[in-house]
């Protein structure tokens, strides 16, 4: 390693988009390893829109691992951060930066500390802040910095330890998180089903229904569901395995009618499972329900689905339009049904 007195810093920056599940992950069979009760499928958003940018740096001058999120220091002491850091450190290899004259050996990484600065390009308060992009970006950036030569799927299994849905953000396009069978979780990882070019007519519109933080976090919510919902067991065993196969087929064939039907039904079942939890969890509100009705009526009147909807652990609607024209019509319809207050700033 370069002289301790030399206060060099080595840095890597990465950018990772968030992903939206069209077949939902809800429920863990192992809380520590973050192993799900079913496979899930997501679509990764365009990194220009909702993404996290993370810079990781290493220097002998750093006396502990530290992290800042949107400029504010946050604690790294939680088990999830520690798992990601430990897993990547154990895969670190020699790094040689000839320009800066820095040599770090595999052994050095055990003693060196990192600083992490992460930013979301969307307002955290909008309730869209997802841990998915955050952990995926953190793991990817650390792997680059520490020269951990793992492929995306291996990295996805590490990101999974930060937040389940994060494992799906390592790839663009359509991604499947395979639940795996191994009790240590070695085979619970993400694979790409199709890249971002495969079905690029689709347009995703996010309708922010409420900018408040969700009341029940996904982690607590799914724990309660696993403990109390019989419907979840039926969903995980009987429903999702068949639905996953159909969704893979719909994506492969760019079959929007089937894609929309599966995505909407799966979102509705996820929220039904939340209602079946004791005490029940309500993520959607009246406005969310009105958006569902609007889309359902439109799809029915058109004779074939024009837009798919899906809702995560909150009231905001993620609407997937079959093409740009439909997306423009959708925005028109939303503005008509939910007119902005006269003083609302539409540029925000
Ligand atoms: C409703 O990945 O946030 O968005 O693994 O406990 O961190 P943890 O949960 P998280 O759950 C996301 C749940 C979901 C559905 C999905 O993204 O598949």
Coordinates of C-alpha atoms and ligand atoms in Angstrom, one line a residue:
X1 CA 0.0 0.0 0.0
X2 CA 1.1 3.6 -0.5
X3 CA 2.7 5.3 2.5
X4 CA 0.2 5.9 5.3
X5 CA 1.4 9.5 5.5
X6 CA 0.4 10.0 1.8
X7 CA -3.2 11.1 2.1
X8 CA -4.4 9.8 -1.2
X9 CA -8.0 9.1 -1.9
X10 CA -9.3 6.7 -4.5
X11 CA -12.9 7.2 -5.7
X12 CA -15.5 5.5 -7.9
X13 CA -19.0 6.9 -8.8
X14 CA -21.9 4.8 -10.0
X15 CA -25.5 5.5 -11.0
X16 CA -28.3 3.0 -10.6
X17 CA -32.0 3.3 -11.5
X18 CA -34.9 2.1 -9.4
X19 CA -37.1 -0.7 -10.5
X20 CA -40.9 -1.4 -10.3
X21 CA -42.2 -4.9 -9.7
X22 CA -44.9 -6.2 -12.0
X23 CA -45.0 -9.5 -10.1
X24 CA -44.5 -8.5 -6.5
X25 CA -42.0 -9.6 -3.9
X26 CA -43.9 -9.7 -0.6
X27 CA -42.8 -11.9 2.3
X28 CA -39.5 -13.4 3.4
X29 CA -38.7 -17.0 4.3
X30 CA -35.4 -15.8 6.0
X31 CA -35.3 -12.3 7.4
X32 CA -31.5 -12.0 7.9
X33 CA -30.5 -13.3 4.5
X34 CA -33.5 -11.6 2.9
X35 CA -34.8 -14.7 1.1
X36 CA -38.3 -14.3 -0.5
X37 CA -41.3 -16.6 -0.5
X38 CA -41.7 -16.2 -4.3
X39 CA -40.0 -15.2 -7.5
X40 CA -40.7 -11.6 -8.7
X41 CA -40.3 -9.7 -11.9
X42 CA -39.6 -6.0 -12.4
X43 CA -39.0 -3.4 -15.0
X44 CA -36.0 -1.1 -14.5
X45 CA -36.7 2.6 -15.0
X46 CA -34.6 4.9 -17.2
X47 CA -31.6 6.0 -15.2
X48 CA -32.2 9.6 -16.3
X49 CA -35.4 9.7 -14.3
X50 CA -35.4 7.9 -10.9
X51 CA -32.0 7.0 -9.9
X52 CA -29.3 7.0 -7.2
X53 CA -25.8 8.3 -7.7
X54 CA -23.2 7.0 -5.2
X55 CA -19.6 7.9 -4.8
X56 CA -17.4 5.6 -2.7
X57 CA -13.9 6.6 -1.7
X58 CA -11.1 5.0 0.2
X59 CA -8.1 6.6 1.9
X60 CA -5.7 5.7 4.7
X61 CA -6.8 9.0 6.3
X62 CA -10.3 7.6 6.9
X63 CA -10.6 6.3 10.5
X64 CA -14.0 4.6 10.1
X65 CA -16.6 3.7 7.4
X66 CA -19.1 6.6 7.0
X67 CA -22.0 7.4 4.8
X68 CA -24.0 10.5 3.7
X69 CA -27.4 10.3 2.1
X70 CA -28.5 13.5 0.2
X71 CA -25.8 15.3 2.2
X72 CA -26.9 14.1 5.6
X73 CA -24.8 11.6 7.5
X74 CA -26.6 8.4 8.3
X75 CA -25.5 5.4 10.5
X76 CA -23.9 2.4 8.9
X77 CA -24.3 0.3 12.0
X78 CA -27.4 -1.5 10.7
X79 CA -27.1 -5.2 9.9
X80 CA -28.0 -4.6 6.2
X81 CA -25.3 -2.1 5.5
X82 CA -22.8 -4.3 7.4
X83 CA -23.7 -7.4 5.4
X84 CA -23.2 -5.5 2.1
X85 CA -19.8 -4.0 3.2
X86 CA -18.6 -7.4 4.6
X87 CA -19.6 -9.3 1.5
X88 CA -17.9 -6.9 -0.9
X89 CA -14.8 -6.6 1.3
X90 CA -14.4 -10.3 1.4
X91 CA -14.3 -10.3 -2.4
X92 CA -11.9 -7.4 -2.8
X93 CA -8.8 -8.0 -4.9
X94 CA -5.6 -6.1 -5.6
X95 CA -6.0 -2.6 -7.0
X96 CA -3.2 -0.7 -8.8
X97 CA -3.8 2.9 -9.9
X98 CA -0.6 3.6 -11.9
X99 CA -1.5 7.3 -12.4
X100 CA -1.8 8.0 -8.7
X101 CA 0.8 5.5 -7.8
X102 CA -1.6 3.7 -5.4
X103 CA -1.3 0.0 -4.7
X104 CA -3.8 -1.7 -2.5
X105 CA -3.5 -5.4 -1.9
X106 CA -6.4 -7.8 -1.1
X107 CA -5.2 -7.9 2.6
X108 CA -5.1 -4.0 2.8
X109 CA -8.9 -3.8 2.2
X110 CA -9.6 -5.4 5.7
X111 CA -8.0 -2.4 7.4
X112 CA -9.0 0.4 5.0
X113 CA -12.2 2.4 5.6
X114 CA -14.6 3.8 3.0
X115 CA -16.7 7.0 2.8
X116 CA -19.9 6.8 0.8
X117 CA -21.9 9.7 -0.5
X118 CA -25.3 8.9 -2.1
X119 CA -27.9 11.1 -3.8
X120 CA -31.4 10.4 -5.1
X121 CA -32.4 12.5 -8.2
X122 CA -36.0 12.5 -7.0
X123 CA -37.4 14.1 -3.8
X124 CA -37.2 11.6 -0.9
X125 CA -40.4 13.2 0.5
X126 CA -42.4 12.1 -2.6
X127 CA -42.7 8.7 -1.0
X128 CA -40.9 7.3 -4.0
X129 CA -37.6 6.9 -2.3
X130 CA -36.9 3.3 -2.6
X131 CA -34.1 1.4 -1.0
X132 CA -33.8 -0.6 -4.3
X133 CA -31.7 1.9 -6.3
X134 CA -29.7 2.8 -3.2
X135 CA -28.4 -0.6 -2.2
X136 CA -27.8 -1.7 -5.8
X137 CA -25.7 1.4 -6.4
X138 CA -23.8 1.1 -3.2
X139 CA -22.9 -2.6 -3.9
X140 CA -22.0 -1.9 -7.5
X141 CA -19.8 1.1 -6.6
X142 CA -18.0 -0.7 -3.8
X143 CA -17.4 -3.7 -6.1
X144 CA -15.8 -1.4 -8.7
X145 CA -13.7 0.4 -6.1
X146 CA -12.5 -2.9 -4.5
X147 CA -12.0 -4.6 -7.8
X148 CA -14.4 -7.5 -6.8
X149 CA -14.6 -9.4 -10.0
X150 CA -18.2 -10.7 -9.6
X151 CA -20.8 -10.8 -12.3
X152 CA -24.0 -8.8 -12.1
X153 CA -25.9 -11.8 -10.7
X154 CA -23.4 -12.4 -7.9
X155 CA -23.5 -8.7 -7.1
X156 CA -27.3 -8.8 -7.1
X157 CA -27.2 -11.5 -4.4
X158 CA -25.1 -9.1 -2.3
X159 CA -27.5 -6.1 -3.0
X160 CA -30.3 -8.4 -1.9
X161 CA -28.8 -8.4 1.6
X162 CA -29.3 -4.6 1.7
X163 CA -32.9 -4.7 0.5
X164 CA -34.7 -7.5 -1.3
X165 CA -35.9 -5.4 -4.3
X166 CA -32.4 -3.9 -4.7
X167 CA -31.2 -7.1 -6.3
X168 CA -33.4 -6.4 -9.4
X169 CA -31.8 -3.0 -10.0
X170 CA -28.4 -4.4 -11.1
X171 CA -29.8 -4.9 -14.6
X172 CA -31.8 -2.8 -17.0
X173 CA -34.9 -3.9 -18.9
X174 CA -37.0 -6.8 -17.4
X175 CA -35.5 -8.6 -14.5
X176 CA -36.5 -11.7 -12.5
X177 CA -35.4 -12.3 -8.9
X178 CA -35.2 -16.1 -8.6
X179 CA -36.2 -17.0 -5.0
X180 CA -33.7 -19.9 -5.0
X181 CA -33.8 -23.1 -2.8
X182 CA -30.5 -23.0 -0.9
X183 CA -31.0 -22.1 2.7
X184 CA -27.8 -20.0 2.7
X185 CA -29.3 -18.0 -0.2
X186 CA -26.5 -18.5 -2.7
X187 CA -29.0 -19.1 -5.5
X188 CA -31.4 -16.2 -4.6
X189 CA -30.3 -13.7 -7.3
X190 CA -31.5 -11.6 -10.2
X191 CA -31.2 -12.4 -13.9
X192 CA -32.1 -10.3 -16.9
X193 CA -35.1 -11.5 -18.9
X194 CA -34.8 -8.9 -21.6
X195 CA -32.7 -5.8 -22.0
X196 CA -34.0 -2.2 -22.2
X197 CA -34.2 -2.2 -26.0
X198 CA -36.5 -5.3 -26.2
X199 CA -39.8 -3.4 -25.5
X200 CA -39.0 0.3 -25.7
X201 CA -42.4 1.5 -26.7
X202 CA -43.6 1.2 -23.1
X203 CA -43.9 4.5 -21.2
X204 CA -44.1 4.6 -17.4
X205 CA -46.0 7.4 -15.8
X206 CA -45.8 7.8 -12.0
X207 CA -48.8 9.6 -10.4
X208 CA -47.7 10.9 -7.0
X209 CA -50.9 10.6 -5.0
X210 CA -49.4 11.5 -1.6
X211 CA -46.0 12.9 -0.8
X212 CA -46.1 11.5 2.7
X213 CA -43.8 8.7 3.9
X214 CA -45.5 5.4 4.1
X215 CA -47.0 4.4 7.5
X216 CA -45.9 0.8 7.5
X217 CA -42.4 0.0 6.1
X218 CA -42.2 -2.9 3.6
X219 CA -40.0 -4.8 6.0
X220 CA -42.5 -4.6 8.9
X221 CA -45.5 -5.0 6.7
X222 CA -44.2 -8.2 5.0
X223 CA -43.2 -9.6 8.4
X224 CA -46.7 -9.2 9.7
X225 CA -48.1 -10.7 6.5
X226 CA -45.9 -13.8 6.7
X227 CA -47.0 -14.3 10.3
X228 CA -50.7 -13.9 9.8
X229 CA -51.9 -14.2 6.2
X230 CA -53.2 -17.5 4.9
X231 CA -53.8 -15.8 1.5
X232 CA -50.0 -15.2 1.2
X233 CA -49.3 -18.9 1.5
X234 CA -51.8 -19.6 -1.3
X235 CA -50.3 -16.7 -3.4
X236 CA -46.7 -17.9 -3.0
X237 CA -47.4 -21.6 -3.6
X238 CA -50.2 -21.7 -6.1
X239 CA -50.5 -18.3 -7.8
X240 CA -47.1 -16.7 -8.4
X241 CA -45.3 -19.7 -9.9
X242 CA -47.8 -19.9 -12.7
X243 CA -48.1 -16.1 -13.1
X244 CA -44.3 -15.8 -13.4
X245 CA -44.2 -18.2 -16.4
X246 CA -47.1 -16.3 -18.1
X247 CA -45.4 -12.9 -17.4
X248 CA -42.1 -14.2 -18.9
X249 CA -44.0 -15.2 -22.0
X250 CA -45.8 -11.9 -22.2
X251 CA -42.5 -10.0 -22.0
X252 CA -40.9 -12.3 -24.5
X253 CA -43.7 -11.7 -27.0
X254 CA -44.3 -8.1 -26.2
X255 CA -47.9 -9.1 -25.5
X256 CA -49.3 -5.9 -23.8
X257 CA -52.8 -7.3 -23.2
X258 CA -51.4 -10.2 -21.2
X259 CA -48.7 -8.1 -19.6
X260 CA -51.2 -5.6 -18.4
X261 CA -53.7 -8.2 -17.1
X262 CA -51.0 -10.0 -15.2
X263 CA -49.4 -6.8 -13.7
X264 CA -52.8 -5.3 -12.6
X265 CA -54.0 -8.6 -11.1
X266 CA -50.7 -9.2 -9.2
X267 CA -50.7 -5.6 -7.8
X268 CA -54.3 -6.2 -6.6
X269 CA -53.5 -9.5 -5.0
X270 CA -50.5 -8.0 -3.2
X271 CA -52.8 -5.4 -1.7
X272 CA -55.4 -8.1 -0.9
X273 CA -52.7 -9.9 0.9
X274 CA -52.0 -6.7 2.9
X275 CA -55.7 -6.5 3.8
X276 CA -55.5 -10.2 4.9
X277 CA -52.7 -9.3 7.3
X278 CA -53.5 -8.9 11.0
X279 CA -53.7 -6.0 11.7
X280 CA -54.6 -5.1 8.1
X281 CA -52.2 -2.9 6.1
X282 CA -53.7 -0.2 3.9
X283 CA -51.3 1.2 1.4
X284 CA -53.7 2.5 -1.2
X285 CA -56.1 5.3 -0.6
X286 CA -59.3 6.6 -2.3
X287 CA -57.3 8.4 -5.0
X288 CA -55.4 5.2 -5.7
X289 CA -58.7 3.4 -6.1
X290 CA -60.1 6.1 -8.4
X291 CA -57.0 5.7 -10.6
X292 CA -57.6 2.0 -10.8
X293 CA -61.2 2.6 -11.8
X294 CA -60.2 5.1 -14.5
X295 CA -57.7 2.7 -16.0
X296 CA -60.1 -0.3 -15.8
X297 CA -62.9 1.6 -17.4
X298 CA -60.6 2.9 -20.2
X299 CA -59.2 -0.6 -20.9
X300 CA -62.7 -2.1 -21.0
X301 CA -64.0 0.6 -23.3
X302 CA -61.0 0.3 -25.6
X303 CA -61.7 -3.5 -25.9
X304 CA -58.0 -4.2 -25.1
X305 CA -55.7 -2.9 -22.3
X306 CA -54.1 0.5 -23.0
X307 CA -52.5 1.0 -19.6
X308 CA -51.4 -1.2 -16.8
X309 CA -51.3 -0.1 -13.1
X310 CA -49.2 -1.3 -10.2
X311 CA -49.0 0.0 -6.6
X312 CA -46.2 -0.7 -4.2
X313 CA -46.2 -0.1 -0.4
X314 CA -47.8 3.3 -0.7
X315 CA -50.7 5.1 -2.6
X316 CA -48.7 6.3 -5.6
X317 CA -49.7 4.8 -8.9
X318 CA -47.2 3.4 -11.4
X319 CA -48.9 3.4 -14.8
X320 CA -47.4 1.6 -17.8
X321 CA -48.7 2.8 -21.1
X322 CA -48.5 0.6 -24.2
X323 CA -46.9 3.5 -26.2
X324 CA -46.2 7.2 -26.3
X325 CA -49.6 8.2 -27.7
X326 CA -51.4 6.2 -25.0
X327 CA -49.1 7.8 -22.4
X328 CA -50.1 11.3 -23.7
X329 CA -53.8 10.4 -23.5
X330 CA -53.2 9.0 -20.0
X331 CA -51.7 12.2 -18.7
X332 CA -54.6 14.1 -20.3
X333 CA -57.1 11.9 -18.6
X334 CA -55.3 12.1 -15.2
X335 CA -55.2 15.9 -15.4
X336 CA -58.9 16.0 -16.3
X337 CA -60.0 13.7 -13.4
X338 CA -57.5 15.1 -10.9
X339 CA -57.2 18.8 -11.9
X340 CA -54.3 20.5 -10.3
X341 CA -55.1 23.3 -7.9
X342 CA -54.9 26.6 -9.8
X343 CA -51.7 27.6 -8.0
X344 CA -49.9 24.2 -8.4
X345 CA -46.6 24.4 -10.1
X346 CA -46.7 21.8 -12.9
X347 CA -43.0 22.3 -13.7
X348 CA -41.9 20.8 -10.4
Ligands
LIG1 C1 -43.9 -3.7 -2.4 O1 -37.3 -4.5 -1.0 O2 -38.3 -2.5 0.2 O3 -42.0 -2.8 -3.4 O4 -36.4 -6.5 1.5 O5 -37.5 -5.6 3.5 O6 -36.0 -4.1 2.2 P1 -37.0 -5.3 2.2 O7 -38.2 -4.8 1.3 P2 -38.3 -4.0 0.0 O8 -39.8 -4.5 -0.5 C2 -40.3 -4.1 -1.7 C3 -41.7 -4.5 -1.8 C4 -42.5 -4.0 -2.9 C5 -42.7 -5.0 -4.0 C6 -41.4 -5.3 -4.9 O9 -40.6 -4.3 -5.1 O10 -41.3 -6.4 -5.4

